[in-house]
Coordinates of C-alpha atoms in Angstrom, one line a residue:
X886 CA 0.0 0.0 0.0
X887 CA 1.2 3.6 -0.9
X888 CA 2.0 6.0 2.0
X889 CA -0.5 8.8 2.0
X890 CA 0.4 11.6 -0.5
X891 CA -1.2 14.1 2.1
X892 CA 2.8 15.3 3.3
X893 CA 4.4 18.6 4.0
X894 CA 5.2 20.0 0.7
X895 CA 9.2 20.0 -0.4
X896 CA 10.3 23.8 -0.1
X897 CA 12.2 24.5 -3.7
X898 CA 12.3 20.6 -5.2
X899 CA 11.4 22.5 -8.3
X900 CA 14.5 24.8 -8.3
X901 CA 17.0 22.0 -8.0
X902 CA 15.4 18.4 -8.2
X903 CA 16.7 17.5 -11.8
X904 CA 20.0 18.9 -10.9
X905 CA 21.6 15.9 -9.1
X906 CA 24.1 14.0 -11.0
X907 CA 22.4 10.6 -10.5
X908 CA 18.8 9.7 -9.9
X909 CA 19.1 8.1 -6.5
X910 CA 20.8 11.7 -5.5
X911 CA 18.1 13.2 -7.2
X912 CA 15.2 11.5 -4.9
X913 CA 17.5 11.8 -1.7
X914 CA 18.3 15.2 -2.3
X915 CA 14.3 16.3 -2.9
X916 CA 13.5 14.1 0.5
X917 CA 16.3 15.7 3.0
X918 CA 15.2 19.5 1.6
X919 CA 11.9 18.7 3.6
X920 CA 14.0 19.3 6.8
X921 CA 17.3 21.4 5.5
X922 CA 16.4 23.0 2.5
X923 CA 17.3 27.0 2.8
X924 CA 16.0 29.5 -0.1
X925 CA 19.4 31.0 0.2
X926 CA 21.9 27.9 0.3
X927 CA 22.8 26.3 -3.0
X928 CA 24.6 23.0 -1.6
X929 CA 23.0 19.9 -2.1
X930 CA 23.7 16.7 0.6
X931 CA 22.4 14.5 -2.1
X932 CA 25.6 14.0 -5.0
X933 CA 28.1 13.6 -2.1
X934 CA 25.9 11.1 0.1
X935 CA 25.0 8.3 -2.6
X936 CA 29.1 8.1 -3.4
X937 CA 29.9 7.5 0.3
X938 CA 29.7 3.6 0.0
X939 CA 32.0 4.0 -3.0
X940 CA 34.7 3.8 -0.4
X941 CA 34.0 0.0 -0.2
X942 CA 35.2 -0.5 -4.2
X943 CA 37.9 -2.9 -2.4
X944 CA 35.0 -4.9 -0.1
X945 CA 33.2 -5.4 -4.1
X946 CA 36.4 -6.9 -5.5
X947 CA 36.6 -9.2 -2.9
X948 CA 33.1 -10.6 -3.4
X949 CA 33.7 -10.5 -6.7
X950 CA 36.9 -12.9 -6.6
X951 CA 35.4 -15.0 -4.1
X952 CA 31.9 -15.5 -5.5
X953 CA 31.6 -13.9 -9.4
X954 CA 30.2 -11.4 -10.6
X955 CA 26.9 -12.4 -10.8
X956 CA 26.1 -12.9 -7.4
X957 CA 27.4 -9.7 -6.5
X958 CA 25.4 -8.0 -8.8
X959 CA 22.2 -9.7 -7.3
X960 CA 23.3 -9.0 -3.9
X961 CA 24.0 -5.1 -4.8
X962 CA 19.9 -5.3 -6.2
X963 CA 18.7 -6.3 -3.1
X964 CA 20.9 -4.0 -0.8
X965 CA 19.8 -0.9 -3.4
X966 CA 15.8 -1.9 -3.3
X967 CA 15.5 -2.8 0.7
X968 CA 17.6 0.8 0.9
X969 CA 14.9 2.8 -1.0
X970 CA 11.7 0.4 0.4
X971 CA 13.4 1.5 3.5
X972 CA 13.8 5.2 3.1
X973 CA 10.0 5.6 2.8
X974 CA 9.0 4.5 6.3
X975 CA 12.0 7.3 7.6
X976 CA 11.1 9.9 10.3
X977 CA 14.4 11.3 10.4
X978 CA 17.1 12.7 8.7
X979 CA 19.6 9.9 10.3
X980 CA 17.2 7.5 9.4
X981 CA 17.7 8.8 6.0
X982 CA 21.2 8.9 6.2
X983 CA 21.4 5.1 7.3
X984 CA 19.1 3.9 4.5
X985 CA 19.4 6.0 1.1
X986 CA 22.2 7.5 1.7
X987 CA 24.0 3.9 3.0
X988 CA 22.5 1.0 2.6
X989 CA 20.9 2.1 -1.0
X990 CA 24.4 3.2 -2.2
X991 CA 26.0 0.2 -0.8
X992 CA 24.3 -1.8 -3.2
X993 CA 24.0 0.7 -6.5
X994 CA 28.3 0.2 -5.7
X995 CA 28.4 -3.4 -6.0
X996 CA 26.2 -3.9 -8.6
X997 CA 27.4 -0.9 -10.7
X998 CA 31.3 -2.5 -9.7
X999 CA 31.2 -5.6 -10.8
X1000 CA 29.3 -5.2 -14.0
X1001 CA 31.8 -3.1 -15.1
X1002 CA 34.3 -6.0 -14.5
X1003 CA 32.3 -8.7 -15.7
X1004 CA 32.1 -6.3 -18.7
X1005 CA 35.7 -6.4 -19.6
X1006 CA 35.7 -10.3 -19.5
X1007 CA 32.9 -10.8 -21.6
X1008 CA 34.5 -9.0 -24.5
X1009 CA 38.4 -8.4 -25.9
X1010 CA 38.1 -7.2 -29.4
X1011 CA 35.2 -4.5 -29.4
X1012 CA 35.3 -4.0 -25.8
X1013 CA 35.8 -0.1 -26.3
X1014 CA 31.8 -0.4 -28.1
X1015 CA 31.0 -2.7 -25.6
X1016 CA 31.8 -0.3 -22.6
X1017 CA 30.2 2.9 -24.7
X1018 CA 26.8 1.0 -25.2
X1019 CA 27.0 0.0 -21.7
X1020 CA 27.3 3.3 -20.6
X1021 CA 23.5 4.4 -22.6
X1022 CA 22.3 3.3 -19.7
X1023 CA 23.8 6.4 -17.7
X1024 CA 22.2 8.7 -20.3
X1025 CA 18.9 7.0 -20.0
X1026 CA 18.4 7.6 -16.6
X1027 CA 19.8 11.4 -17.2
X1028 CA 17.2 11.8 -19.6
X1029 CA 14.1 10.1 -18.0
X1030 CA 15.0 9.7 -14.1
X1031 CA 14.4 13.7 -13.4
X1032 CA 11.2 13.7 -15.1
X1033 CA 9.9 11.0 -13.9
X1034 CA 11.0 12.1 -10.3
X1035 CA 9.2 15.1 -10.8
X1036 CA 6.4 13.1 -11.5
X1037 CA 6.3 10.9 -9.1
X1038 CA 6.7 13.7 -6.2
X1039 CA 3.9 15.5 -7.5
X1040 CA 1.4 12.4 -7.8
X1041 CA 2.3 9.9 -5.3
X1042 CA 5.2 12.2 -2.4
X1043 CA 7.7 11.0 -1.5
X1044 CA 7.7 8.2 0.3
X1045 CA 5.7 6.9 -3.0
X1046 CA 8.7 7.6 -4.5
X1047 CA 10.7 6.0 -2.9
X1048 CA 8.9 2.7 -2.9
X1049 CA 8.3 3.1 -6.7
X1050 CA 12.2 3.4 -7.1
X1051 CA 13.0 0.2 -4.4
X1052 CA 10.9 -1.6 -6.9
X1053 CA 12.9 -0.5 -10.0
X1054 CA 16.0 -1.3 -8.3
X1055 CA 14.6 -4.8 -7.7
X1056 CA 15.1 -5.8 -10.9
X1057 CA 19.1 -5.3 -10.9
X1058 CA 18.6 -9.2 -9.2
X1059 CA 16.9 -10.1 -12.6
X1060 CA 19.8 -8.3 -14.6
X1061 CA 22.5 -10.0 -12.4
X1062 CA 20.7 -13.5 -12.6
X1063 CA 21.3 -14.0 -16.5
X1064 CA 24.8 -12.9 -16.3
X1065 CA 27.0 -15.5 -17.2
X1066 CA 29.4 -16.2 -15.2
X1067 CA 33.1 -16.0 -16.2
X1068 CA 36.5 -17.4 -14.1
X1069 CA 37.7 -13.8 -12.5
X1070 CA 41.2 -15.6 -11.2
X1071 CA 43.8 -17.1 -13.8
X1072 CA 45.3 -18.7 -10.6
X1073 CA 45.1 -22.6 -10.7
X1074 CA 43.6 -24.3 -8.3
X1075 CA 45.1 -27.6 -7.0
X1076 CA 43.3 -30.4 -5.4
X1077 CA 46.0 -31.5 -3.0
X1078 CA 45.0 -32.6 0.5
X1079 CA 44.7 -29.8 3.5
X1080 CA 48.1 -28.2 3.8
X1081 CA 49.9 -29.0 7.2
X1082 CA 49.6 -27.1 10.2
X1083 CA 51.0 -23.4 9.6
X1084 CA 54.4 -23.1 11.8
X1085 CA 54.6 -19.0 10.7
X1086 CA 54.7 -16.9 14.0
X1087 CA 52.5 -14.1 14.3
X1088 CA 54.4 -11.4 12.6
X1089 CA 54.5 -13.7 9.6
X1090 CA 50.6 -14.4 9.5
X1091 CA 50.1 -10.1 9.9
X1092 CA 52.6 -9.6 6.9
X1093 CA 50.6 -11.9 5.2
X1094 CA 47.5 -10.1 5.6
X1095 CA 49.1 -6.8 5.1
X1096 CA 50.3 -8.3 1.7
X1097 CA 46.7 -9.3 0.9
X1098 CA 45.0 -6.3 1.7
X1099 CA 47.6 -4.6 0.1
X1100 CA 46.6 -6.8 -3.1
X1101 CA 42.7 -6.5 -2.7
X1102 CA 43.4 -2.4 -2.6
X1103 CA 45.5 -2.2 -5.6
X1104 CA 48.1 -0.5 -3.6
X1105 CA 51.1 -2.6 -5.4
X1106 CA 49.2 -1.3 -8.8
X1107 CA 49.5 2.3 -7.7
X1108 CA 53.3 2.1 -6.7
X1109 CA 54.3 0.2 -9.5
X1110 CA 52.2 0.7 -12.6
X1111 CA 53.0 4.9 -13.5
X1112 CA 50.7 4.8 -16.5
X1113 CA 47.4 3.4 -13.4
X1114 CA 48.9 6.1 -11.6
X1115 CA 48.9 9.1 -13.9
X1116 CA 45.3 8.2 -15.1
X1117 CA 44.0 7.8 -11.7
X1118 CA 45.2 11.2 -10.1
X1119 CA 44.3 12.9 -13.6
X1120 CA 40.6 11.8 -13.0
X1121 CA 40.4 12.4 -9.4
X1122 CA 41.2 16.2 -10.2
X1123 CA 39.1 15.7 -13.1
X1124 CA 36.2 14.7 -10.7
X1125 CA 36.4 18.2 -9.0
X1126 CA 34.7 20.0 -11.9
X1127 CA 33.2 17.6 -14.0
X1128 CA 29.7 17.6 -12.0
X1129 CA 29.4 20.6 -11.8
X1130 CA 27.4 21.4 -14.4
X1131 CA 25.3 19.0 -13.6
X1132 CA 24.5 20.1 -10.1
X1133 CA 24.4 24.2 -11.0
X1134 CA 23.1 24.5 -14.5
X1135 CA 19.1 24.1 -13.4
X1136 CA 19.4 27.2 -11.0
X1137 CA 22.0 28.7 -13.3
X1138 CA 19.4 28.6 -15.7
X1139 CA 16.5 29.9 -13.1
X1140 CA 18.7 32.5 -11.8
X1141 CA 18.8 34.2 -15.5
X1142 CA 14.8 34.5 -15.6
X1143 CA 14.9 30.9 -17.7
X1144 CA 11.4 29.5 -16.9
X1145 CA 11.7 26.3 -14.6
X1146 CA 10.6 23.7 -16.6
X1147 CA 12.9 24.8 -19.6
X1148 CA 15.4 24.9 -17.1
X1149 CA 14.9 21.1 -16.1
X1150 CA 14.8 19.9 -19.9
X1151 CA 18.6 21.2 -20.0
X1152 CA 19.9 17.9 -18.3
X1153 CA 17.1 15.5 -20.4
X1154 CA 18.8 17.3 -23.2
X1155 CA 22.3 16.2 -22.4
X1156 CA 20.7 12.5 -21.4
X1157 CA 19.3 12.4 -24.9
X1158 CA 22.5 13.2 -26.8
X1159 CA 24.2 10.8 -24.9
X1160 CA 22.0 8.0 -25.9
X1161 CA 23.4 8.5 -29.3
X1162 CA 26.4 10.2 -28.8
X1163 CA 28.1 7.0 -26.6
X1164 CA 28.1 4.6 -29.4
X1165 CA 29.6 6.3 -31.5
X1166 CA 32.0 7.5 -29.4
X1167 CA 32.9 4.0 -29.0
X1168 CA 32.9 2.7 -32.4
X1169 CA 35.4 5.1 -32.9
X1170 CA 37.7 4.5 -30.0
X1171 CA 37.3 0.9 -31.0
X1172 CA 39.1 1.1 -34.1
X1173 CA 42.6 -0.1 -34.7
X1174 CA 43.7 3.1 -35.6
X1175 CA 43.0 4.5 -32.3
X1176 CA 44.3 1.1 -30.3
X1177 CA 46.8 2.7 -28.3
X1178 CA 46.2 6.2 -28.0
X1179 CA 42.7 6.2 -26.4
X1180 CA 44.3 7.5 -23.1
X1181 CA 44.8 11.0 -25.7
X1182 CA 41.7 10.9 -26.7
X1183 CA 40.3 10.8 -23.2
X1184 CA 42.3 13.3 -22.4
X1185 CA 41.3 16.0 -25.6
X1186 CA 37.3 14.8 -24.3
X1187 CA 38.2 16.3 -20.8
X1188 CA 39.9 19.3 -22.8
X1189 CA 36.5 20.0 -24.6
X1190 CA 34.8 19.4 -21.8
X1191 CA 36.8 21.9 -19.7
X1192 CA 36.3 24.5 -22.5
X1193 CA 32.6 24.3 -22.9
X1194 CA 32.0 25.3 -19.9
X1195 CA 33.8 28.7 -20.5
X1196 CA 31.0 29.2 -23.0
X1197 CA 28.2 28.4 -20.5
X1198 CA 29.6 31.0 -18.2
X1199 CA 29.6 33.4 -20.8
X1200 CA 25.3 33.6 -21.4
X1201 CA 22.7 32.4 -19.7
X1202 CA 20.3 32.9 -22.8
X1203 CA 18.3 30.0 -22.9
X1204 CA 19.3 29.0 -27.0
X1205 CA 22.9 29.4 -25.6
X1206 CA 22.8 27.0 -23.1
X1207 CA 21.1 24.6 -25.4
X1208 CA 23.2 25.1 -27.6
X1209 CA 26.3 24.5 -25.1
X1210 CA 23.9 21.2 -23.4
X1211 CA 24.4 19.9 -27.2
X1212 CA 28.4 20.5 -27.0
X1213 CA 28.6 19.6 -23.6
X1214 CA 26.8 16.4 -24.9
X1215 CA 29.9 15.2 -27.3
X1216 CA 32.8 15.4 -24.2
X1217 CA 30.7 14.1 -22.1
X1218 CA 29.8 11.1 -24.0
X1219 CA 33.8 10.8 -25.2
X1220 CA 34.6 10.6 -21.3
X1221 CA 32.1 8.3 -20.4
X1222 CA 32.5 5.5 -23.2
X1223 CA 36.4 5.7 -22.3
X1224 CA 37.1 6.2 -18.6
X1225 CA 36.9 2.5 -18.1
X1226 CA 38.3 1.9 -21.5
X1227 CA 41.7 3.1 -20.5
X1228 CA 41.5 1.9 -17.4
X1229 CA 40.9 -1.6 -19.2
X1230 CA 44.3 -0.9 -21.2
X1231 CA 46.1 0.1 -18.2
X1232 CA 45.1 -2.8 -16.0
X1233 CA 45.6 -6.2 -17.1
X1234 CA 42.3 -7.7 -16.1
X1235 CA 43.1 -10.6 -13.7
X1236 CA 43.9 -7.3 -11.1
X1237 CA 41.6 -5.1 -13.0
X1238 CA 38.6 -5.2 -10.2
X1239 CA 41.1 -4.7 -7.0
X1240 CA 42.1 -1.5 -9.4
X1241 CA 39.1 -0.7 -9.7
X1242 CA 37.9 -0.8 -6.4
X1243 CA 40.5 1.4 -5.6
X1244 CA 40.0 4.3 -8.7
X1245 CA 36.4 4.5 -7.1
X1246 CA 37.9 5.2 -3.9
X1247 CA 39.4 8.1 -5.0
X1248 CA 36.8 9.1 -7.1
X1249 CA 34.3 9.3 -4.5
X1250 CA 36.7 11.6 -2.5
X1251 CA 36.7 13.8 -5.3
X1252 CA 32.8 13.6 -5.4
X1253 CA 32.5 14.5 -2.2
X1254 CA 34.9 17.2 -2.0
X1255 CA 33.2 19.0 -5.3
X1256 CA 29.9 20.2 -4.5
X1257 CA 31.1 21.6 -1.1
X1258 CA 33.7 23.5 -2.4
X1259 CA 31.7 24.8 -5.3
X1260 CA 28.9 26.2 -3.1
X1261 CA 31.1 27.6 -0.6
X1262 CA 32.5 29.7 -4.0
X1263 CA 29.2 30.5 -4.8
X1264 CA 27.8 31.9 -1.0
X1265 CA 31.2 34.1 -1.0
X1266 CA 30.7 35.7 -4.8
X1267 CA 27.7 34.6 -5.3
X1268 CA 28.0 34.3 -8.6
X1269 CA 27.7 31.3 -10.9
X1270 CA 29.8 32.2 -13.4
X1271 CA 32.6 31.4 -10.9
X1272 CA 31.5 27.6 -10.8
X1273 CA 32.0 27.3 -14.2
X1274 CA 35.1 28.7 -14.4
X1275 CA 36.0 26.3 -11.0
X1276 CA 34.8 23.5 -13.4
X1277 CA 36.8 24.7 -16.7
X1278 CA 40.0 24.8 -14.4
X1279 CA 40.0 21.4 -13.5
X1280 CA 39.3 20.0 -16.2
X1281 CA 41.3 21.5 -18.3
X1282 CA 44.1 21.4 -15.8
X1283 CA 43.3 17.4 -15.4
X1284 CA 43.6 16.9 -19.4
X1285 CA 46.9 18.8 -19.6
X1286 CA 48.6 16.8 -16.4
X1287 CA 47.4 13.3 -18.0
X1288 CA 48.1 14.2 -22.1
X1289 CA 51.6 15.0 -21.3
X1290 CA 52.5 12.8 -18.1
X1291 CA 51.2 9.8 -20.9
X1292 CA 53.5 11.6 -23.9
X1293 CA 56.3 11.2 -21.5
X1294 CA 55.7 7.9 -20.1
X1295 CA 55.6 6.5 -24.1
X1296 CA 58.9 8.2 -24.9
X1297 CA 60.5 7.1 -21.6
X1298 CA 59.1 3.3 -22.3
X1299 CA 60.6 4.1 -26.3
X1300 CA 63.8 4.7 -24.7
X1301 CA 63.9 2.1 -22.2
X1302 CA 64.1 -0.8 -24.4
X1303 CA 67.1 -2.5 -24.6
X1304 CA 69.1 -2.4 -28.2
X1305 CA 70.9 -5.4 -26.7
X1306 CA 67.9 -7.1 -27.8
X1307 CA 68.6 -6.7 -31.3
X1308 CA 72.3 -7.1 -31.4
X1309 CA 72.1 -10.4 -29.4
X1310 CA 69.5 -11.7 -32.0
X1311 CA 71.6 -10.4 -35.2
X1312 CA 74.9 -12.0 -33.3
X1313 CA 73.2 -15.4 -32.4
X1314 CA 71.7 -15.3 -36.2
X1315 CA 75.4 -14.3 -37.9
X1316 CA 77.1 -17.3 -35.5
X1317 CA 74.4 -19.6 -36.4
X1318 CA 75.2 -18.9 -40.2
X1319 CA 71.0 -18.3 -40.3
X1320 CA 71.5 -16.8 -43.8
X1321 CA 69.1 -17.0 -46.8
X1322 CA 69.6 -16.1 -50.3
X1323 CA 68.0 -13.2 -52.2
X1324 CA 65.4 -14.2 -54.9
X1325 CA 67.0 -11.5 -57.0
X1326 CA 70.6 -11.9 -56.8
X1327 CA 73.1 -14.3 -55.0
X1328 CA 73.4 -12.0 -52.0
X1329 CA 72.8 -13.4 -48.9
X1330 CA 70.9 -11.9 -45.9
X1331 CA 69.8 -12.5 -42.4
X1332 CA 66.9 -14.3 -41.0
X1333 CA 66.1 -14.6 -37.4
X1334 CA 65.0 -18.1 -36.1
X1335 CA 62.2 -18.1 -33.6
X1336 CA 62.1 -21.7 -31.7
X1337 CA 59.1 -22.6 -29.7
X1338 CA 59.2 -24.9 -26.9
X1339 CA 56.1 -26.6 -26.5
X1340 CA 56.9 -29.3 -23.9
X1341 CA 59.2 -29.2 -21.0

């Protein structure tokens, strides 16, 4: 049965519901304005609370090595539904806290984490069109989640709402039941007997859960691998200005006498481009021409992206910012069909989901350092022309730091192999007398002899 619609009304949902970056945001940030909502404040508790349990990317790895992905993604259903069914019986704002902002997030992490990584077993050759079509699903909810939100609040409140949503999420069980599933380990497994009773002391048994905790959070990644290194502080500064737009556009819009409901349509515009705009993007970064410089051409998306929003800040006319929502609509849809991309390339994927749960460690940091940040700029000058510019900064400082850190890493790893490698072969070939005569003359050449051992 559906809660009574007969609630206190939600003081300026209208000004800011379809400004969240992510529907469960969205709903989470219309419920808590009911107690905290100020006509005066412009930060939003939503973004930064539904990328709290993103902190436990290394707690989804681990369920993901020891029971697949597909069980993972069932169990991150369930968690996300009993969340949201949950948030509609709240009284308080702790309650709240505990259930939409936790438990519902908890879940939309797992199941969003290990699809991702069941993604990039599934395919090898097109997996850059594979992640890009993937990723529609991001611009689908951008385009339909804030109307339908808006719908929903006005028909059924909010704790409808959130019931109706529990039930969508319910069906992320369904999704995860007809994965197949796929061996996440390339370790062997023996069938030996027990092994014999550990003699290690107790320092040795902590160094060897330091070593695999160490493993399960990618820290041996991060030292060791520059290129995982580069890409992951580049998109953790990134992160600071990329939702921005998302969170300040609506009111930027409403500030500038832009009617409300044309306002909202700005972010179903940038949904609907994406729809479109993501496979293509990944047919593109799919091709063998593009193989090994898709970490460039995530970085010139970011560039774009850092740039548009220079034009945003510019006007507030309402063809303008349609016009920059359609612009805005082509980085945007480069970045998302290629952040996991490269991080596919960078990775190899036996270790891919403990770097993974890592990157989305970081990321949510950067998440929930943005918003903050941003409206503390905008209370001081208020002014949000100054977000924008907060947004171009980053990015485009972010696309600079990881386009030339990757031009250097290349030429270093150019450098770095050995000639010996080539002399030894053309020395072993000249003692050998590996010679072969040329079809159109008597001179001879070198050949080099490859021998494969295929038994031991």
């Amino acid at each position: 049965m559906v809660p009574s619609t007969k609630e206190r009304p939600l003081p300026c949902w209208d000004r800011i519901g379809a400004k969240a970056p992510s529907p469960i945001s969205a709903l989470l940030c219309l419920t808590l304005l009911e107690w905290t909502c100020r006509p005066g404040s412009q930060v939003t508790p939503g973004p930064g609370l539904a990328c709290l349990p993103g902190n436990t990317g290394p707690l989804c790895s681990i369920l993901v090595g020891r029971f697949g992905c597909r069980v993972t993604v069932m169990l991150g259903g369930a968690l996300a539904s009993l969340g949201m069914v949950a948030s509609s019986f709240c009284h308080t704002l702790s309650q709240l806290y505990l259930t939409a902002g936790f438990i519902t997030g908890l879940g939309m992490c797992f199941s969003f984490q290990s699809s991702i990584t069941v993604l990039g077993f599934y395919f090898s050759r097109h997996r850059a069109l594979a992640n890009a079509l993937a990723s529609v699903g991001v611009s689908l909810g951008i385009t339909l989640w804030p109307l339908l939100s808006r719908y929903l609040l006005e028909n059924l409140g909010w704790r409808g709402t959130f019931l109706i949503f529990g039930g969508v999420l319910l069906h992320c069980c369904v999704c995860g039941a007809i994965l197949r599933p796929v061996a996440t380990s390339t370790a062997p497994e023996t069938k030996e007997g027990p092994p014999p009773p550990s003699k290690t002391s107790a320092p040795g048994c902590l160094a060897a859960c330091g070593a695999a905790i160490q493993r399960h959070l990618a820290f041996d990644i991060l030292r060791h691998n520059a290129g995982y290194r580069v890409f992951t502080l580049g998109v953790m500064w990134m992160i600071l200005g990329f939702p921005l737009p998302h969170v300040f556009l609506v009111p930027y819009a409403t500030r500038h006498g832009v009617d409300e409901h044309k306002a909202a349509l700005l972010i179903s515009i940038i949904g609907f481009s994406n729809i479109f705009l993501r496979p293509v993007a990944g047919l593109l970064a799919g091709r063998r021409d593009f193989a090994g410089h898709r970490k460039y051409l995530f970085s010139l998306a970011a560039l774009l992206n850092g740039l548009t929003n220079l034009v945003c800040a510019a006007s507030a006319d309402f063809r303008v910012l349609v016009v920059y929502c359609l612009v805005y609509s082509v980085s945007m849809s480069g970045i998302g069909a290629l952040l996991f991309q490269v991080l596919m390339d960078i990775v190899p994927m036996d270790r891919f989901s403990s770097a993974l749960g890592l990157f989305t460690i970081l990321e949510s940091i950067s998440i929930l350092t943005s918003p903050p940040l941003a409206g503390l700029l905008l209370d001081t000058t208020n002014n949000f022309s100054y977000v924008f510019y907060m947004s171009s900064f980053f990015l485009i400082s972010a696309a600079l730091f990881m386009g030339g850190s990757f031009c250097v890493l290349q030429k270093k790893e150019r450098q770095g192999r050995p000639a010996e490698a080539e002399g030894a072969v053309t020395e072993v070939a000249s003692e050998r007398g590996l010679t072969v005569e040329d079809p159109r003359g008597s001179e001879k050449q070198l050949y080099t002899e490859i021998t494969y051992v295929t038994s031991v």
